Coordinates of C-alpha atoms and ligand atoms in Angstrom, one line a residue:
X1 CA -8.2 13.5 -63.3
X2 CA -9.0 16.4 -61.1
X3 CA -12.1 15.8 -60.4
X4 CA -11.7 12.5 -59.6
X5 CA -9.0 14.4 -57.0
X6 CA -12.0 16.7 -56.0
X7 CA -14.3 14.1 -55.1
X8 CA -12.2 12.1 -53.4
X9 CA -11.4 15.0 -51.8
X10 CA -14.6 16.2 -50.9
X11 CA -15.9 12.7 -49.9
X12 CA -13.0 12.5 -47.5
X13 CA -14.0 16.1 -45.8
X14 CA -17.8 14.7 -45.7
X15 CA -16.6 11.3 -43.9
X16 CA -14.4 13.6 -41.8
X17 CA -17.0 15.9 -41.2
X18 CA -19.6 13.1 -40.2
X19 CA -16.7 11.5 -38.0
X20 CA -16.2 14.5 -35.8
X21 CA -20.2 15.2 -35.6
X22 CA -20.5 11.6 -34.6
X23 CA -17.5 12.3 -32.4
X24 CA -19.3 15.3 -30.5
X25 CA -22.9 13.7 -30.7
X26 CA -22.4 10.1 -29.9
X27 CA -25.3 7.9 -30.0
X28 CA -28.1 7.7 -27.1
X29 CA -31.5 6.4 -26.7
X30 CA -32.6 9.7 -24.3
X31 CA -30.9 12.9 -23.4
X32 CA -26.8 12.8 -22.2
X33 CA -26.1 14.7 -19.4
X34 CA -24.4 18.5 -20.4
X35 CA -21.1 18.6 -21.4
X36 CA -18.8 17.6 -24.3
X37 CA -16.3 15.3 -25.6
X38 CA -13.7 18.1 -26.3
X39 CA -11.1 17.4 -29.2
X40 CA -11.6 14.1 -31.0
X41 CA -9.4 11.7 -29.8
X42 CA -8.0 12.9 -27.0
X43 CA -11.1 14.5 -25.6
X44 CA -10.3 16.4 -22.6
X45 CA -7.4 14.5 -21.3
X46 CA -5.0 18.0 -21.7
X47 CA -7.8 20.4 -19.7
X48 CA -8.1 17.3 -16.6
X49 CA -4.3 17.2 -16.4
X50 CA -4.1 20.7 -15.9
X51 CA -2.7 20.7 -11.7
X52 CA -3.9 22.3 -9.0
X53 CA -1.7 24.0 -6.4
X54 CA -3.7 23.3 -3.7
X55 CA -6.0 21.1 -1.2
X56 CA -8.6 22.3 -3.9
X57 CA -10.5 20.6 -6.5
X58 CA -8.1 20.5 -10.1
X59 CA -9.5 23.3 -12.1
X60 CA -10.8 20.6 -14.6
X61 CA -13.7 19.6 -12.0
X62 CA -14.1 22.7 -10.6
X63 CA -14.6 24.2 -13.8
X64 CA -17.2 21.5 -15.4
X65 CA -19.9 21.9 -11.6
X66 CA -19.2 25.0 -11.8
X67 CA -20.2 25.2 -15.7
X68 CA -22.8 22.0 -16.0
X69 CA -23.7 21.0 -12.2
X70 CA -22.7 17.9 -10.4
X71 CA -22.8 15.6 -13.4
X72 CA -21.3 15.8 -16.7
X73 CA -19.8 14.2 -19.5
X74 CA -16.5 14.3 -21.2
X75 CA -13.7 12.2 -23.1
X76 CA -10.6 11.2 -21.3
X77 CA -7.7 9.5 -23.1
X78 CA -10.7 8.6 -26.2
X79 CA -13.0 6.8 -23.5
X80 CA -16.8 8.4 -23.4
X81 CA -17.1 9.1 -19.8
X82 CA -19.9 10.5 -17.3
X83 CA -18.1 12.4 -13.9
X84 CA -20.4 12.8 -11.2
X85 CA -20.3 14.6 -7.8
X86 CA -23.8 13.6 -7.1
X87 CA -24.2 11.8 -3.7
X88 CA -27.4 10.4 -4.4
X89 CA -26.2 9.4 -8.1
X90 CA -22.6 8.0 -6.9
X91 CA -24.1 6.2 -4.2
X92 CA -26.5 4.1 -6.6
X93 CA -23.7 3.7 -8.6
X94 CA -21.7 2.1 -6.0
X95 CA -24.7 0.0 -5.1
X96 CA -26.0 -1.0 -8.2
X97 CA -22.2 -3.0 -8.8
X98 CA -22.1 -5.9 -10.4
X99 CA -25.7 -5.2 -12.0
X100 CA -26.1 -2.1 -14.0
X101 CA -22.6 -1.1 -13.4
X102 CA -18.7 -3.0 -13.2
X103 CA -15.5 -2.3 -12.8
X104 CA -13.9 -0.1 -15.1
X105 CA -9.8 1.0 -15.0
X106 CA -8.2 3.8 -17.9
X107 CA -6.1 2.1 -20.4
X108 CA -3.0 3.8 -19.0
X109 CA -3.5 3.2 -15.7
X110 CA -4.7 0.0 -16.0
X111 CA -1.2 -1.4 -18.0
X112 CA 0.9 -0.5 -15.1
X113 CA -0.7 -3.7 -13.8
X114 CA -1.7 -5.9 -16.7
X115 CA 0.8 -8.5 -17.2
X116 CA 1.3 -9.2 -20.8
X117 CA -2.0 -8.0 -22.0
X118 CA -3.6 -9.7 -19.6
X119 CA -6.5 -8.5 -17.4
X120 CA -5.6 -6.0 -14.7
X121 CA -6.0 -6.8 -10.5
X122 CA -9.2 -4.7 -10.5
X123 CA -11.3 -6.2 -13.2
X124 CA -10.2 -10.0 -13.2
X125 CA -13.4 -12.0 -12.3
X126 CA -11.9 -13.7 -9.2
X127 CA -12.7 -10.3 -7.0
X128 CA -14.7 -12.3 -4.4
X129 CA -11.1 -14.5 -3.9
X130 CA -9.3 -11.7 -3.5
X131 CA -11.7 -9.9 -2.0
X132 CA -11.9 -12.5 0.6
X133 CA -8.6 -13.2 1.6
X134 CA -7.6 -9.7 2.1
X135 CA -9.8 -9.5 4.5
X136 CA -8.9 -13.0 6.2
X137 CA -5.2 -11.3 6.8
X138 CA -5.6 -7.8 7.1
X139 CA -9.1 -7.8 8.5
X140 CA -10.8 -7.3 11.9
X141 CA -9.8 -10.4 13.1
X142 CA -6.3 -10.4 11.9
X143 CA -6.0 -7.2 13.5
X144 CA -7.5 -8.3 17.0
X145 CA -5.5 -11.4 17.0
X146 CA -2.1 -10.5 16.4
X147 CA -1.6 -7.2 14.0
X148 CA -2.1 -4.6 16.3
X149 CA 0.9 -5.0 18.5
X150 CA 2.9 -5.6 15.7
X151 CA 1.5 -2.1 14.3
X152 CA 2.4 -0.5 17.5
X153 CA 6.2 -2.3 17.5
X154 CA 6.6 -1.5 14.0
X155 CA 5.9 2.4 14.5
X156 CA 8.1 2.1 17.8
X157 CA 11.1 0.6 15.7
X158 CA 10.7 3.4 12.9
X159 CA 10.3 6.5 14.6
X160 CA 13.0 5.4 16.9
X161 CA 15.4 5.3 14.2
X162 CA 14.5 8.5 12.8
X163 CA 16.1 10.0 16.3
X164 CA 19.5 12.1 15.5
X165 CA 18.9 12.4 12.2
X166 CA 18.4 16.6 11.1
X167 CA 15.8 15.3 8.5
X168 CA 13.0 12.9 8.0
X169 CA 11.3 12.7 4.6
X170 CA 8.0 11.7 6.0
X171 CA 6.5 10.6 3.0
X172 CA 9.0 8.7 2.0
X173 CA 9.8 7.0 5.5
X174 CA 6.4 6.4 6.3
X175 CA 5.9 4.9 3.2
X176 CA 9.0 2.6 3.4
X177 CA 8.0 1.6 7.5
X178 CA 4.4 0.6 5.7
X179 CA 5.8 -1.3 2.2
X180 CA 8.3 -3.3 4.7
X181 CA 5.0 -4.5 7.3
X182 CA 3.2 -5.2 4.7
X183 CA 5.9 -7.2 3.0
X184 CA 6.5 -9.2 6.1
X185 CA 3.2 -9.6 6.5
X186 CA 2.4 -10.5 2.6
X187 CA 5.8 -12.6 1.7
X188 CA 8.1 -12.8 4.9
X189 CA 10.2 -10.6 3.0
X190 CA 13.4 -10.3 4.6
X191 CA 14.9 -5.8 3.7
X192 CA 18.1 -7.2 4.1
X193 CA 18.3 -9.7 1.7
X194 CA 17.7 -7.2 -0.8
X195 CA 20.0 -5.0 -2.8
X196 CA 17.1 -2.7 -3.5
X197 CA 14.7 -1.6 -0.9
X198 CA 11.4 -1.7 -2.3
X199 CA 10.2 1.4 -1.0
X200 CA 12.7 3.5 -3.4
X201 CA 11.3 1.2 -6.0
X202 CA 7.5 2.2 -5.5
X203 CA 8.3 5.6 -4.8
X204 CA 10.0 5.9 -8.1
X205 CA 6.6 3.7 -9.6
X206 CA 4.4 6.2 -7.9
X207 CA 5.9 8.9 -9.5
X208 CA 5.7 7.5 -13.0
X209 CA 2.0 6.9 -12.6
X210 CA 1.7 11.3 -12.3
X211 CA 3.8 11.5 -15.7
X212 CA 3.3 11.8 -19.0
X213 CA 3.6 8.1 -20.2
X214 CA 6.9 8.4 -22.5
X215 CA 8.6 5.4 -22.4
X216 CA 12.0 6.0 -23.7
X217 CA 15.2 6.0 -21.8
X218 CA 15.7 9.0 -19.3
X219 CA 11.7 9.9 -18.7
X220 CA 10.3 9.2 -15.4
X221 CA 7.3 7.2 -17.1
X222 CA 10.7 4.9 -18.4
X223 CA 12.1 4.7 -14.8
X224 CA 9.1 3.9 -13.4
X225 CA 8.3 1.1 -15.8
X226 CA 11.9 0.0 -14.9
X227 CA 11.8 -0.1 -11.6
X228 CA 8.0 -1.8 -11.2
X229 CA 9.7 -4.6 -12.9
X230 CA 12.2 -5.0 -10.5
X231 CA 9.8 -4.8 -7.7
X232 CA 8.4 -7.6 -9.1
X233 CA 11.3 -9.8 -9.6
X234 CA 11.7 -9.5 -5.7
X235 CA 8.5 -10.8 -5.6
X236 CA 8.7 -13.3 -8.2
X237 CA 12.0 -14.6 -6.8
X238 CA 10.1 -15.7 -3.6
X239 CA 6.8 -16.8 -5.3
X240 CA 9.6 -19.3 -7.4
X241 CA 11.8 -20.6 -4.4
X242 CA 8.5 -21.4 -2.4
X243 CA 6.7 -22.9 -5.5
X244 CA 10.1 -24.9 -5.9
X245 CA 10.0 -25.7 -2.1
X246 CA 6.0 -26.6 -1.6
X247 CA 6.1 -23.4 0.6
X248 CA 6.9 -24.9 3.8
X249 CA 8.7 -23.3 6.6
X250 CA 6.4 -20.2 6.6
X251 CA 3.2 -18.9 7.8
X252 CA 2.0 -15.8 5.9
X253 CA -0.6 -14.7 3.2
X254 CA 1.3 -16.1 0.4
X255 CA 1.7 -19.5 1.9
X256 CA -2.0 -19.5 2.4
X257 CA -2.8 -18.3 -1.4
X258 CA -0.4 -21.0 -2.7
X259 CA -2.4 -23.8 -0.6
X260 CA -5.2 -23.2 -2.4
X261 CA -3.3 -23.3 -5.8
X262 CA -4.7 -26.5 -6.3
X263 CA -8.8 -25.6 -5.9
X264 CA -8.1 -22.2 -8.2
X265 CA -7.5 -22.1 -11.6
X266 CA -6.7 -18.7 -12.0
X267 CA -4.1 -18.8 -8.8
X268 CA -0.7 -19.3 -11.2
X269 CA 2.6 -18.2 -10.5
X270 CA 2.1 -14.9 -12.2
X271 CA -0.9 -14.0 -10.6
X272 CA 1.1 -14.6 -7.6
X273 CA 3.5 -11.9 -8.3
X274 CA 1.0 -9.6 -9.4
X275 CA -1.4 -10.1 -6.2
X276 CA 1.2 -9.0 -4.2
X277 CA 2.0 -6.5 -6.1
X278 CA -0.8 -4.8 -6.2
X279 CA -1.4 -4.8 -2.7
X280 CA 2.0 -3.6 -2.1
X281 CA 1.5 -0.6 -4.3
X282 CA -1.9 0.8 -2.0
X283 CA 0.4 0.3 1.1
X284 CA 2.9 2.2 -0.2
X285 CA 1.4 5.4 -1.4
X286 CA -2.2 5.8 0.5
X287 CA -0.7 4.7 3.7
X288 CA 2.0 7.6 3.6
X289 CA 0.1 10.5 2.3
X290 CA -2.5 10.2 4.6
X291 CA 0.6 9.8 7.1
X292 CA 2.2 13.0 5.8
X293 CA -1.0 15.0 5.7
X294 CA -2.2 14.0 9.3
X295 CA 1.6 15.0 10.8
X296 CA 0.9 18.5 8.4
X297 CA -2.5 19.3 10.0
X298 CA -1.7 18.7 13.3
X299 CA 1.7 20.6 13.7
X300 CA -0.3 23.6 11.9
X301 CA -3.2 23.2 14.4
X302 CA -1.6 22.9 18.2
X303 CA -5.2 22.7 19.3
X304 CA -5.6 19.6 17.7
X305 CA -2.4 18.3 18.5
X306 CA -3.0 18.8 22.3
X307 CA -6.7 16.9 22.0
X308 CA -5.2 13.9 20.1
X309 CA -2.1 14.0 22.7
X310 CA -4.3 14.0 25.5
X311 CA -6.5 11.7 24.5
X312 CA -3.5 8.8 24.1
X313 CA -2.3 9.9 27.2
X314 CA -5.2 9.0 28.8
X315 CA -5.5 5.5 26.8
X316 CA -1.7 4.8 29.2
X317 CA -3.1 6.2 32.6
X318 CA -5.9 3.8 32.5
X319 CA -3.7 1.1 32.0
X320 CA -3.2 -1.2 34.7
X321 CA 0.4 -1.3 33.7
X322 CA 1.5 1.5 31.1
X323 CA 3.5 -0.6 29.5
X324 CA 1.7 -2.9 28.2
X325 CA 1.2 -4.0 24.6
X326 CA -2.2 -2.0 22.8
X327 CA -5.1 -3.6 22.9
X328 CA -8.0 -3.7 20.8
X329 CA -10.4 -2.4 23.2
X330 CA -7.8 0.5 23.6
X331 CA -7.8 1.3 19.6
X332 CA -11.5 1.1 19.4
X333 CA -11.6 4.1 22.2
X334 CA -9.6 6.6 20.0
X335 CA -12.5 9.1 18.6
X336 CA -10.7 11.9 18.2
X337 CA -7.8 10.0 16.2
X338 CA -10.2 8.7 13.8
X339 CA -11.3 12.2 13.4
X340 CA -8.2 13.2 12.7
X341 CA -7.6 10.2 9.8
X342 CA -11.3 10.8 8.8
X343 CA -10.5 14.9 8.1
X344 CA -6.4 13.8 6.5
X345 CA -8.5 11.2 4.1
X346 CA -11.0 14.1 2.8
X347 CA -8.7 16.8 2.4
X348 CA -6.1 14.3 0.9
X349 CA -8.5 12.3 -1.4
X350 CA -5.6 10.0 -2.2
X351 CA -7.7 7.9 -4.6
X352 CA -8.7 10.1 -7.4
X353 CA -11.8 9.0 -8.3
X354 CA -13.6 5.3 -8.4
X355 CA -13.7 4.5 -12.1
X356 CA -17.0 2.1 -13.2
X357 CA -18.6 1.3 -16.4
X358 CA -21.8 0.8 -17.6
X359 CA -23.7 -2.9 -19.0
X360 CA -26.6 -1.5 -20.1
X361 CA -28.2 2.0 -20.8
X362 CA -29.0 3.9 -17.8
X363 CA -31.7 6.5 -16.8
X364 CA -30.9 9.0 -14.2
X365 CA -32.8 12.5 -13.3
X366 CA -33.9 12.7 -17.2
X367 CA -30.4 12.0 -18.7
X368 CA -29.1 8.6 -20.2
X369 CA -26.1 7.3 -20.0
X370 CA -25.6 4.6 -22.9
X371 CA -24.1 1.3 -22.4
X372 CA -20.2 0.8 -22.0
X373 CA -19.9 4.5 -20.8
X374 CA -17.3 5.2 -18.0
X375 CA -18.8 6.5 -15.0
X376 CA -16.1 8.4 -12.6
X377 CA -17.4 8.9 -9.6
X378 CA -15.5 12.1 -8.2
X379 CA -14.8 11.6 -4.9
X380 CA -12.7 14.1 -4.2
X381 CA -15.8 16.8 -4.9
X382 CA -17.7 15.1 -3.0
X383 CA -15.3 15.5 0.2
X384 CA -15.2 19.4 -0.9
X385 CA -19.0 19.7 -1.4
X386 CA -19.5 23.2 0.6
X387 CA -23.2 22.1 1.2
X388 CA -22.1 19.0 3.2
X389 CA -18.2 20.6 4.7
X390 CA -18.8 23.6 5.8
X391 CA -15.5 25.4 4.9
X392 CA -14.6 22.6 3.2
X393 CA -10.5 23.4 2.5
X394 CA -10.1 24.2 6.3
X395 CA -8.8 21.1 8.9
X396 CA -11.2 20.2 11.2
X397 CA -11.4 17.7 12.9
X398 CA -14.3 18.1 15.3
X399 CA -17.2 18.7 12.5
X400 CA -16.7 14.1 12.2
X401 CA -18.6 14.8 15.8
X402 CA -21.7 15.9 13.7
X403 CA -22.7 13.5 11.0
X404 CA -24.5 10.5 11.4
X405 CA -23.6 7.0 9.1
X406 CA -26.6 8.7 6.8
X407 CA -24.3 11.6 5.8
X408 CA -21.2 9.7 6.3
X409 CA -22.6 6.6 3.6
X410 CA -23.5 9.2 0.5
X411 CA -20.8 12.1 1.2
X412 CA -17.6 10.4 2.8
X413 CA -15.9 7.4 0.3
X414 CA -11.9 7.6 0.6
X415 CA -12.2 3.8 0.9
X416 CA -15.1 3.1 -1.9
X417 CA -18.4 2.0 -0.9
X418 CA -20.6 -1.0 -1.5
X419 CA -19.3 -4.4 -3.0
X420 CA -16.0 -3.0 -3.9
X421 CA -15.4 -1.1 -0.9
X422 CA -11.2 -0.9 0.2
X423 CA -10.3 -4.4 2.1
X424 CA -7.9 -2.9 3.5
X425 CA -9.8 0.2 5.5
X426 CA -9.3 -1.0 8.8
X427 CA -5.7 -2.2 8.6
X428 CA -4.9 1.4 7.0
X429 CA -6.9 3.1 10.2
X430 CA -5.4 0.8 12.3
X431 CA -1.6 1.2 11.3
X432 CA -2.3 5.1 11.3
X433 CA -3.8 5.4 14.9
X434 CA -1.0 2.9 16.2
X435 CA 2.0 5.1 14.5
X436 CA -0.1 8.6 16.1
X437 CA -0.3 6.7 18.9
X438 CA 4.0 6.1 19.3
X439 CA 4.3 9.7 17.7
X440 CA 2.3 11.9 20.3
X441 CA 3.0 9.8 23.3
X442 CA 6.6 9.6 22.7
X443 CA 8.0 12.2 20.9
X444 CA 7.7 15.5 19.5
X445 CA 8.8 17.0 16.5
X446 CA 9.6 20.0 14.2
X447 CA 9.1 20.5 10.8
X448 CA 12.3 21.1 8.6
X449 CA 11.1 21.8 5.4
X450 CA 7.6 21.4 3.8
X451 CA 6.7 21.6 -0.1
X452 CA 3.4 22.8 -1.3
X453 CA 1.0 21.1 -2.4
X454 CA 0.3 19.7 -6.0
X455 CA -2.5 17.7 -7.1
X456 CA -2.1 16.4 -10.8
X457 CA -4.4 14.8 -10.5
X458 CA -3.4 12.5 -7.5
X459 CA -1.7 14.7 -4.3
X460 CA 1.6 15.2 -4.1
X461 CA 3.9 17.7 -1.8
X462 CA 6.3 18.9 -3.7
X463 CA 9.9 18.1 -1.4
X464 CA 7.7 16.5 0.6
X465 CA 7.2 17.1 4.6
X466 CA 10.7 16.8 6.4
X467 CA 10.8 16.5 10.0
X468 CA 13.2 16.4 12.9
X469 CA 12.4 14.1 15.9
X470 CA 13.4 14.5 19.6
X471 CA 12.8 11.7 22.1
X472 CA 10.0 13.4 24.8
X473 CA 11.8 12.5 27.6
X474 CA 14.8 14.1 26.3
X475 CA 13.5 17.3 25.6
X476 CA 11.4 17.4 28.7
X477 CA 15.0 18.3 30.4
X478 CA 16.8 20.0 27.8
X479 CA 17.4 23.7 27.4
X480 CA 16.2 23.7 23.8
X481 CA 13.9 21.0 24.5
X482 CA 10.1 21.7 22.9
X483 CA 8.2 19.9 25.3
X484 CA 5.4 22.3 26.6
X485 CA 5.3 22.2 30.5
X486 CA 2.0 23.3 30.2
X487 CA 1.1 19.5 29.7
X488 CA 3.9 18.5 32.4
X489 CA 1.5 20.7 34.9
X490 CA -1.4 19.3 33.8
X491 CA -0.1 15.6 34.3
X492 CA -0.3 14.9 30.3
X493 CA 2.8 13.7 30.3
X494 CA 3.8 10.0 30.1
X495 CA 6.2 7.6 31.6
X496 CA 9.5 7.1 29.2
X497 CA 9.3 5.0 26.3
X498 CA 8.7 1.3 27.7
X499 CA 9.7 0.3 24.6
X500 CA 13.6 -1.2 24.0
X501 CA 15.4 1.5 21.8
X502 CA 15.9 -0.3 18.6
X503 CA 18.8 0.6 16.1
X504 CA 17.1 -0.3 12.8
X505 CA 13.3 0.0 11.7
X506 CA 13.5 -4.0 10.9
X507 CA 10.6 -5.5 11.8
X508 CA 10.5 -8.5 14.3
X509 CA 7.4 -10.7 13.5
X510 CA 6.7 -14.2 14.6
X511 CA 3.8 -15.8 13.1
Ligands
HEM1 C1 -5.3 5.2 2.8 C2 -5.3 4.0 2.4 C3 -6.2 3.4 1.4 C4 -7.1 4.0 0.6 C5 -7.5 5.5 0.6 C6 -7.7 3.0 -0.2 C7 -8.8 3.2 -1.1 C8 -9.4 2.2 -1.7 C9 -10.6 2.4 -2.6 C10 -11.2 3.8 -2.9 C11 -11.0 1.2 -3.0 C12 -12.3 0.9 -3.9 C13 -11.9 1.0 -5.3 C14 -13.2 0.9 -6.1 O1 -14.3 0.9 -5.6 O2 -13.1 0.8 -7.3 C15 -10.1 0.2 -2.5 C16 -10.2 -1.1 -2.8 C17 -9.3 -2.0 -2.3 N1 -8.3 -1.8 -1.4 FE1 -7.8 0.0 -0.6 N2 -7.2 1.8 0.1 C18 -6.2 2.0 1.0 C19 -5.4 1.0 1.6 C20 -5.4 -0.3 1.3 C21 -4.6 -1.3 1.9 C22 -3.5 -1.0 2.9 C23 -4.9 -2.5 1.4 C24 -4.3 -3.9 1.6 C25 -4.0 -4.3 2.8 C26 -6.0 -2.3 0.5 C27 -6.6 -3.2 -0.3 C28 -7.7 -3.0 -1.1 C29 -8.3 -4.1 -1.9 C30 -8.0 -5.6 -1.9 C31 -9.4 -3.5 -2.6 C32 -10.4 -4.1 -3.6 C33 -11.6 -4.4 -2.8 C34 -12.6 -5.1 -3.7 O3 -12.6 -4.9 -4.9 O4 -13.5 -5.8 -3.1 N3 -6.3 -0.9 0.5 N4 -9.2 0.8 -1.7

């Protein structure tokens, strides 16, 4: 009987044995790039969540360039995967969509959006439909033809009613002002017919994403899973009553998406809801960390906050009459702005990374990567590659001024590249510049309180940035007030608000 025991026993070591070789030597027709798979299983997922306490690349990626150069390999969450910090390699990558490469999502992440099993937003095969009418309503042309007032109102009608109150959340706020536009914009959703406002919703969704995904009762990962189905019941609640109601009596992306209900197989009700989900959730958080971050930088650097003042302020003198509504020729002559959202996009690198997969083997530099490999292409070492940023951790605007479309197209991706690149890129820098634009030409501000900074690995801020808000004008006459005369002297200053004083960051839209 024993030694039956015995070699069971010793067969089961062997298969065990031949398991974890297989595990740490996977098959490859060439040479894999350095690296290793870590633990089997789990890989490396425990050394990548490892945080960083700082603008700074997490100590997992910092570690593995430092260790095997700009491209390695490693296991995350039991998925084979190459990480690359490689321009030249990340930008074939990008390129080469579609044919040597697709889209690719982590399990985890990726259920946050699947409905039922089903296929997630980013690797459904109806990407050009999407892709498409994004662009149709939060486009260039949108923008020209009626979204960029609406920005500028919008920022108005928030940062008004942050006046009087000791403590803004910025974060927070900003993300709420952007979640409630977009809405409007997305589903004429009404805030006030709503017992719960969606921005506490995706905050608290947000949050779950950066936890460790335990769904019982009282965990974040549980509250967040909670809460992202009550965001969607909002949602759903509308798709239903306008399905019920042939969508009539409204003009907005959803009534366009359900006209064409009829040509599109794949547009059903639940797609619907999950559409507008999805592009609710990269309102939400991108939009107000990059926010956050810009109002960070430039209260720390007063030099940069008197070149972006100045340079709205002269955007209103030219005007023939200052109050009029923003124009497009106006936001397209705002260089040191978008220097400003170029620098808060690399030293935030909101997105963590853009995940891809391969179809087939590949050959790059000598190395292979086999078929159905995860590529993660690490964009945020790219933005902190010392041999492109010089400094790379410090805020500066003015080095945007040197690099041609070359250098920007291989080293600078907050918004993707190629095919899949971010439809929503110009809304985002739109709605940004528009708020800077209220924010410096109206009022000042003073931070309360400011958290440090986390990345885990998505940025985070601890408490957050909290602000205090004082009406320009105000302050220009009051005892306390922080307005510098300097830029009274040297004309900088601008006529009062021309805007009414609104009580409540509603948004008036009429389409
Ligand atoms: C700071 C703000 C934002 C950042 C950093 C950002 C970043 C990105 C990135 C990196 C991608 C490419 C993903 C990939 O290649 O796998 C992407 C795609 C996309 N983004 Fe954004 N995004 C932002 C805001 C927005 C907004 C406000 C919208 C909607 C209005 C939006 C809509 C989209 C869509 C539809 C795609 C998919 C494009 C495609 O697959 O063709 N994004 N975004």
């Amino acid at each position: 009987m024993w030694v039956i025991g015995t070699c069971v026993l010793a067969l089961a070591i062997a298969w065990l044995g031949h398991w974890v070789y297989r595990w740490r030597n996977p098959k490859c027709n060439g040479v894999l790039p350095p690296g290793s798979l870590g633990l089997p299983l789990i890989g490396e997922t425990l050394q990548l969540m490892l945080p960083g306490d700082s603008l700074d690349l997490v100590p997992f990626l910092k570690d593995r360039i430092q260790r095997y150069g700009t491209t390695f390999r490693t296991s995350v969450a039991g998925r084979a995967i190459i990480v690359s910090a490689d321009p030249k390699f990340c930008h074939f990558v990008l390129q080469q969509h579609g044919k040597l490469f697709e889209s690719w999502a982590l399990d985890t992440f990726a259920k946050l959006f699947a409905q039922e099993g089903k296929a997630s937003l980013n690797v459904t095969n109806v990407h050009k439909y999407i892709r498409g009418t994004v662009l149709k309503h939060f486009g260039v042309e949108a923008l020209k033809e009626r979204l960029l007032p609406l920005m500028e109102e919008v920022s108005q009608a928030t940062i008004t009613s942050w006046l009087g109150k000791e403590s803004i959340d910025v974060k927070y706020a900003t993300g709420t002002m952007a979640i409630e536009f977009s809405a409007k914009l997305l589903f004429s959703h009404d805030p006030t017919q709503s017992s719960k406002k969606l921005g506490d919703l995706f905050s608290s969704f947000v949050q779950g994403l950066l936890s460790i995904p335990l769904n019982i009762p009282g965990t974040i990962y549980h509250k967040c899973l909670k809460d992202r189905r009550k965001a969607l019941s909002i949602i759903r609640r509308t798709v239903k009553d306008r399905l019920s109601s042939h969508g009539r009596l409204h003009d907005d992306f959803l009534c366009h998406v359900m006209q064409d209900m009829s040509k599109e197989e794949f547009l059903t009700e639940d797609f619907l809801v999950q559409l507008i989900f999805g592009l609710l959730f990269v309102t939400f958080d991108s939009v107000s960390t990059t926010l956050t971050l810009a109002l960070m930088f430039l209260k720390e650097n007063p030099r940069a906050l008197q070149e972006i003042n100045d340079e709205h302020e002269s955007i209103i003198k030219q005007r023939e009459i200052s109050k009029s509504p923003i124009t497009w020729k106006e936001y397209k002559s705002m260089p040191f702005t978008l220097q400003v959202i170029h620098e808060s996009l690399r030293l935030g690198n909101i997105s963590p990374g853009l995940f891809r997969r391969t179809k087939t083997d590949v050959e790059w530099n000598g190395y292979t990567i086999p078929a159905h490999w995860g590529v993660l292409i690490a964009t945020s070492a790219l933005h902190l590659n010392p041999e492109t940023y010089k400094d790379p951790l410090t805020f500066n605007p003015w080095r945007w001024k040197e690099y041609d479309s070359d250098v920007m197209l291989k080293n600078f991706m907050p918004f993707g590249s190629g095919m899949k690149q971010c439809a929503g890129a110009e809304y985002t820098r739109a709605l940004l510049s528009m708020f800077l634009h209220i924010l410096v030409t109206k009022y000042r501000w003073t931070n309360v309180k400011k958290g440090n900074i986390r990345r885990n690995p998505i940025l985070s801020l601890g408490d957050g940035l909290h602000i205090k808000i004082m009406d320009r004008s105000r302050n220009l006459f009051s005892p306390f007030g922080v307005i510098s005369t300097l830029s009274v002297i040297k004309g900088s200053y601008s006529t009062p608000s021309p805007y009414k004083k609104k009580t409540s960051p509603i948004i008036r839209i009429e389409i």
